[in-house]
PDB file of C-alpha atoms in Angstrom:
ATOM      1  CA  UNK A   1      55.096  11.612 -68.371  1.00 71.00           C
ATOM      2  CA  UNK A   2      57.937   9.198 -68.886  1.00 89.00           C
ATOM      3  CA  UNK A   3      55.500   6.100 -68.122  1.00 91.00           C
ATOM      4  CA  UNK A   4      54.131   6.618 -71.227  1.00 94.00           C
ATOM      5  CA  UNK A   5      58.030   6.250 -72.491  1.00 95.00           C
ATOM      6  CA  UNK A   6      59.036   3.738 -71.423  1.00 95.00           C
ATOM      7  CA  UNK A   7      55.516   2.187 -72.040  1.00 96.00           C
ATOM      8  CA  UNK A   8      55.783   3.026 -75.767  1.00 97.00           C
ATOM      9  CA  UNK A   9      59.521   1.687 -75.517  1.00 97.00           C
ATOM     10  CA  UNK A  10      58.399  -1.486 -74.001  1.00 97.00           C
ATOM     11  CA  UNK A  11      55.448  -1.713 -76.967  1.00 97.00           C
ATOM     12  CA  UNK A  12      58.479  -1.523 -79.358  1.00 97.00           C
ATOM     13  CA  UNK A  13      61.309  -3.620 -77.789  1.00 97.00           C
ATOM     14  CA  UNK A  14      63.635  -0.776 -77.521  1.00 98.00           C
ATOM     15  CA  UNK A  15      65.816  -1.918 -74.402  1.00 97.00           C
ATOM     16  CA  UNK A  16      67.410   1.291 -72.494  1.00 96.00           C
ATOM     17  CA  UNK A  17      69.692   1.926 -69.245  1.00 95.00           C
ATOM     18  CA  UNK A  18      68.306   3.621 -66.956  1.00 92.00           C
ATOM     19  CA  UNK A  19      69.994   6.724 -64.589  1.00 90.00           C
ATOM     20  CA  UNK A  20      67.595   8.228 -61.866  1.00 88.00           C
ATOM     21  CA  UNK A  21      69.302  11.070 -60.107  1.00 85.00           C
ATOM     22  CA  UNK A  22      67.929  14.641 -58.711  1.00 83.00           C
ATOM     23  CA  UNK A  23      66.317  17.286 -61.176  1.00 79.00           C
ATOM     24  CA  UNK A  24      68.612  18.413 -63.878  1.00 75.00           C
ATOM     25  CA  UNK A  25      67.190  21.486 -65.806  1.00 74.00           C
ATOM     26  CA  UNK A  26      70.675  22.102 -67.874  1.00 72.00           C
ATOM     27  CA  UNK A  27      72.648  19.106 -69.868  1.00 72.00           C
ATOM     28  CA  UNK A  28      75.671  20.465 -67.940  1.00 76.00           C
ATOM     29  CA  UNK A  29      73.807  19.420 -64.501  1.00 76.00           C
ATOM     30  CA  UNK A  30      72.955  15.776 -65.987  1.00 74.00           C
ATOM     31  CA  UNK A  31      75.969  15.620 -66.787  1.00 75.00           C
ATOM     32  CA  UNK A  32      77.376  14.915 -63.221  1.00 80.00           C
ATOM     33  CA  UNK A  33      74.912  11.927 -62.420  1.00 78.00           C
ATOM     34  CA  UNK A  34      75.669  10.268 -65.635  1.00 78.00           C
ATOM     35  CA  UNK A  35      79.450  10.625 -65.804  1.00 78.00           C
ATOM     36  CA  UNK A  36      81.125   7.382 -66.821  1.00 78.00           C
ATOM     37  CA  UNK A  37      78.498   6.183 -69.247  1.00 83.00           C
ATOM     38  CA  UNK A  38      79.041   5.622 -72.868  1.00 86.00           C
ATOM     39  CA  UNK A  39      77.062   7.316 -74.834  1.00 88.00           C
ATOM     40  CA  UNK A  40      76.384  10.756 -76.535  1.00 90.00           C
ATOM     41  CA  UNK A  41      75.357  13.423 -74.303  1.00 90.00           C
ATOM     42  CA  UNK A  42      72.349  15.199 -76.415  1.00 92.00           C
ATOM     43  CA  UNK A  43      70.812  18.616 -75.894  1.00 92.00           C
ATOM     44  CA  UNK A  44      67.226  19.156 -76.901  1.00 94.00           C
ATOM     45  CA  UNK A  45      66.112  22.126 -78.424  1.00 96.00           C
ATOM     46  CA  UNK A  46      62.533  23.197 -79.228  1.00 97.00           C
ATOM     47  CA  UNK A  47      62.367  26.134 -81.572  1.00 97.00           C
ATOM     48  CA  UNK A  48      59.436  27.908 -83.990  1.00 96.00           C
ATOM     49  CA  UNK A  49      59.804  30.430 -86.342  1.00 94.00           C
ATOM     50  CA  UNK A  50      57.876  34.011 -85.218  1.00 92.00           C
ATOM     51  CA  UNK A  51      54.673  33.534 -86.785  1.00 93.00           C
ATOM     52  CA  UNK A  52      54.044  29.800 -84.793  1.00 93.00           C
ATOM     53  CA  UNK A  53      53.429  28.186 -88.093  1.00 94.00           C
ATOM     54  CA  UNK A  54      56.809  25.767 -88.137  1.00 95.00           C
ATOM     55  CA  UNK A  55      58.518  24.022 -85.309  1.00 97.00           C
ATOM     56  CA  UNK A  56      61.760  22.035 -85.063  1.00 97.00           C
ATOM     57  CA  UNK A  57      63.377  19.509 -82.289  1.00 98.00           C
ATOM     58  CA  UNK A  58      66.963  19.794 -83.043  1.00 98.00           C
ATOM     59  CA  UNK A  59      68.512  17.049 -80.949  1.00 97.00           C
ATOM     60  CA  UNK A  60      72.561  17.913 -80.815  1.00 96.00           C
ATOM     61  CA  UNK A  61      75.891  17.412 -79.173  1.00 93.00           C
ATOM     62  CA  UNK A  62      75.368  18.647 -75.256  1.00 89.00           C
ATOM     63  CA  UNK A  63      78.791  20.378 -75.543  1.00 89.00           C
ATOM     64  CA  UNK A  64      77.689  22.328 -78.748  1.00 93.00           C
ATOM     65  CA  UNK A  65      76.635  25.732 -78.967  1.00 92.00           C
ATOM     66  CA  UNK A  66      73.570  26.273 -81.168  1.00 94.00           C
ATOM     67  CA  UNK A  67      74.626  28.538 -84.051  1.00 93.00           C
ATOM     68  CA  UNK A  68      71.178  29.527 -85.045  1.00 93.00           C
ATOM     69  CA  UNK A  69      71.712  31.585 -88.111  1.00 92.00           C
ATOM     70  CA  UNK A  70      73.658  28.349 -89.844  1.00 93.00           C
ATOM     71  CA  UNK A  71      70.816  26.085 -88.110  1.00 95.00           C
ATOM     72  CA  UNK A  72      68.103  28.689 -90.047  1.00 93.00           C
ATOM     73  CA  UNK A  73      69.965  28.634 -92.980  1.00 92.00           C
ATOM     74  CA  UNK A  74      69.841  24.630 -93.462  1.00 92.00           C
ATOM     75  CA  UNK A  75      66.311  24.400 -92.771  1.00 93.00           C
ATOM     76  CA  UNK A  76      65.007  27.104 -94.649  1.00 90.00           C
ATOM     77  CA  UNK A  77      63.596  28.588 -91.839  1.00 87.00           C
ATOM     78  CA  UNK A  78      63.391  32.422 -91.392  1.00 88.00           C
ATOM     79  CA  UNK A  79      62.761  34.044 -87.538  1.00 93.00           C
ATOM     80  CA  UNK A  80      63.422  31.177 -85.869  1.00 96.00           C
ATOM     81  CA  UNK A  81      63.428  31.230 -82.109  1.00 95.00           C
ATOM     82  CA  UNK A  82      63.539  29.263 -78.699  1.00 95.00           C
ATOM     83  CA  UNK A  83      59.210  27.864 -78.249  1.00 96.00           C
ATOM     84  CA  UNK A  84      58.431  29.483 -75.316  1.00 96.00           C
ATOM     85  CA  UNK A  85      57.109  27.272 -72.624  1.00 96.00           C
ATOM     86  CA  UNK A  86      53.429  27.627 -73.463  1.00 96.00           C
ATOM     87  CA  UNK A  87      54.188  25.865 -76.915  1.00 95.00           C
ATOM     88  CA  UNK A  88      56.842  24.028 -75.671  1.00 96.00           C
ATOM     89  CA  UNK A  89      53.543  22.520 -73.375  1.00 96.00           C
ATOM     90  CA  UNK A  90      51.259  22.738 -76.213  1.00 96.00           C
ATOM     91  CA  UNK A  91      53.442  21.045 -78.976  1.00 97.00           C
ATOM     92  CA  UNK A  92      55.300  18.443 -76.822  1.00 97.00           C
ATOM     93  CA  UNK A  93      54.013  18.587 -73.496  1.00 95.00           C
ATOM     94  CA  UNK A  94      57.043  18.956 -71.470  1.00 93.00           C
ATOM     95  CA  UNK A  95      58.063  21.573 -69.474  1.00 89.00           C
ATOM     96  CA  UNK A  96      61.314  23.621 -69.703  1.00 87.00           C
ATOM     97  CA  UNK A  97      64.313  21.207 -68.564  1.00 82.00           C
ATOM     98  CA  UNK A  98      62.594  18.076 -70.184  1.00 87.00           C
ATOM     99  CA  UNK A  99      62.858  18.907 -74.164  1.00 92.00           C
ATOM    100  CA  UNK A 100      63.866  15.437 -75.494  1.00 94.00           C
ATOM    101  CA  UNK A 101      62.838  13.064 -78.652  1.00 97.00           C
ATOM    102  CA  UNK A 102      60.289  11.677 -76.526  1.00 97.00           C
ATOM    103  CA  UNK A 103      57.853  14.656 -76.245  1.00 96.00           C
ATOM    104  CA  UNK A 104      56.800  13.366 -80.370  1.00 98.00           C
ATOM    105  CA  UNK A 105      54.688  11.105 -78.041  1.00 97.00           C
ATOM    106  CA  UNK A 106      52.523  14.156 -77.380  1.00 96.00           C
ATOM    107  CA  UNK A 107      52.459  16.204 -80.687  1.00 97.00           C
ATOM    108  CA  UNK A 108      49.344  15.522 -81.361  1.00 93.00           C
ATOM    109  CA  UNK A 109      49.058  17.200 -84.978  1.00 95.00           C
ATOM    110  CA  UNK A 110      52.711  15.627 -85.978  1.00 95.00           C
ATOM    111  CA  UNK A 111      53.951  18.834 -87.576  1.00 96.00           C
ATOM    112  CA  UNK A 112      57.476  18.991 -85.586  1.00 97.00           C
ATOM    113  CA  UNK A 113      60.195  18.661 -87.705  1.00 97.00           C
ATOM    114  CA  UNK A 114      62.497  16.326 -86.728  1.00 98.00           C
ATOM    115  CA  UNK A 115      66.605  17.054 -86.908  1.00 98.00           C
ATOM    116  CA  UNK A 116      69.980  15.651 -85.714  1.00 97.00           C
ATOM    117  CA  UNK A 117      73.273  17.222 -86.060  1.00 96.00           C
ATOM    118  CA  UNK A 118      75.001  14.689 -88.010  1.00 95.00           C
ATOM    119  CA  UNK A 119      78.024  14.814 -85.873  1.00 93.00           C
ATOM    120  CA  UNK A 120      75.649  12.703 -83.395  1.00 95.00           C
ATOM    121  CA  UNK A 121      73.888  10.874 -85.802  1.00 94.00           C
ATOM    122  CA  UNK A 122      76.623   8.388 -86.256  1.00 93.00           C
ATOM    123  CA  UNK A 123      76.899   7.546 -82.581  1.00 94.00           C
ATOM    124  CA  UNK A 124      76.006   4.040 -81.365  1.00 97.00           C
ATOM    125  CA  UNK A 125      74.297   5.274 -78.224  1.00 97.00           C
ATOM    126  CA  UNK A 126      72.330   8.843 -77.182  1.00 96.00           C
ATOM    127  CA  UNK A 127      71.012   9.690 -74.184  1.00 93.00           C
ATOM    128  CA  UNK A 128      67.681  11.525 -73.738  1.00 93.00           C
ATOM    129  CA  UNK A 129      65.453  12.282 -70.375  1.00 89.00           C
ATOM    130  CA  UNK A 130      61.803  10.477 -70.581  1.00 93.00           C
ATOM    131  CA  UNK A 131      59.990  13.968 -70.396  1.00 89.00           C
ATOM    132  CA  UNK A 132      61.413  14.051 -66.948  1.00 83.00           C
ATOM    133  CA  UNK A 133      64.368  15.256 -65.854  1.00 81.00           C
ATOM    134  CA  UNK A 134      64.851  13.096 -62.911  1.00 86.00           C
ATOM    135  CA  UNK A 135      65.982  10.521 -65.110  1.00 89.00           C
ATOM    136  CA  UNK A 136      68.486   9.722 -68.140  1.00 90.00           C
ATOM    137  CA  UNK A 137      68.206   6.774 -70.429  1.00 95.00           C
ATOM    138  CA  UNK A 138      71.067   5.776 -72.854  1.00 95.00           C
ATOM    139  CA  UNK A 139      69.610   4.062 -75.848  1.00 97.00           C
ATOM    140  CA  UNK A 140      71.111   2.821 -79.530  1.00 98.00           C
ATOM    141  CA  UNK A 141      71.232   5.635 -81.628  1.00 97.00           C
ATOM    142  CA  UNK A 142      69.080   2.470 -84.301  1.00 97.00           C
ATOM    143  CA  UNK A 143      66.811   2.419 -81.547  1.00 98.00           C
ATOM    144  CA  UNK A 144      65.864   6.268 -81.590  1.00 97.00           C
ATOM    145  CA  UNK A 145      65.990   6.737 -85.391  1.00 97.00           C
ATOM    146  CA  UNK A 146      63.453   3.585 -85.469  1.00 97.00           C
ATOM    147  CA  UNK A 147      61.209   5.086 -82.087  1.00 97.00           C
ATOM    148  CA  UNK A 148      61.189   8.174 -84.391  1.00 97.00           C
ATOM    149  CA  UNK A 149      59.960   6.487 -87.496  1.00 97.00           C
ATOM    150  CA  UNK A 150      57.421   3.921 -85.815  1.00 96.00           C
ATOM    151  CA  UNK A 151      55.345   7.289 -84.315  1.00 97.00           C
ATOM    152  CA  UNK A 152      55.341   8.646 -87.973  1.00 96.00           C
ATOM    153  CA  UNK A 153      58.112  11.463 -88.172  1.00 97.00           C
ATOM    154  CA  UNK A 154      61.107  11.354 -90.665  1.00 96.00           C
ATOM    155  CA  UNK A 155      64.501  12.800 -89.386  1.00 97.00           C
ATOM    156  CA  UNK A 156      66.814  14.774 -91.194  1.00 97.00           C
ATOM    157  CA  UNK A 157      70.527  15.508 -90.671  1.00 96.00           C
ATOM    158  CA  UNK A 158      71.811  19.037 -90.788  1.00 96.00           C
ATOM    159  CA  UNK A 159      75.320  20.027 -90.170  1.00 92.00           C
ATOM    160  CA  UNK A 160      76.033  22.846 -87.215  1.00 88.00           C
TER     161      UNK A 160
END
């Protein structure tokens, strides 16, 4: 799980800070163990349209709510949904709780589309759990977009 993070972020000299604290399984939970720290606070979300044939990470704002009609609309998308967890497992293999940019290490067939909401995208630092939510790291936003790009994906920004 997040040894192969920071592993991968080791391969690439990414440098991070590091916040361990007790299992958070909402951003408003990790929250309290990381108050005080600059830095974005990003929310995750996995989602898949109804037939299974097109996924999308949407990393966003933690105190943003999702519209997903406007989110559908930019995309192109049509049905789109929260993955449940068995293709949340199958696509990045993270469980509920852990969604982050890091679960690209495990998408095996690279077909997740990759999108921030360019309110965040300017941001000097984000922070994102290491497909384990007993842990936060804070990393430059230059750092992410490049982690991104160096395990194949292109990004996209999309306004919510």
């Amino acid at each position: 799980m997040h040894e192969e993070v920071l592993k991968k972020l080791s391969e690439l000299a990414i440098s991070y800070e590091t916040v361990f604290h007790p299992p958070a399984f909402t951003t408003e939970e990790a929250n309290q163990y990381i108050e005080g720290k600059e830095g974005v606070r990003t929310k995750s979300l996995f989602l898949t349209n109804r037939k299974k044939t097109a996924y999308y990470l949407l990393i966003m704002d933690d105190s943003k709510r999702l519209d997903i009609t406007k989110f559908q609309e930019s995309v192109g998308g049509k049905r789109l949904s929260f993955a449940s967890p068995t293709n949340l497992m199958g696509k990045l293999g993270v469980e509920p709780g852990a969604v982050s940019i890091f679960g690209l290490l495990n998408n095996q067939e690279k077909d997740v589309q990759v999108y921030f909401d360019k309110d965040i995208i300017t941001q000097e630092i984000m922070s994102f759990h290491p497909n384990f939510n007993e842990m936060t790291l804070f990393l430059k936003t230059s750092d992410i977009l490049r982690f991104i790009e160096e395990l194949g994906y292109t990004y996209h920004t999309v306004t919510l």
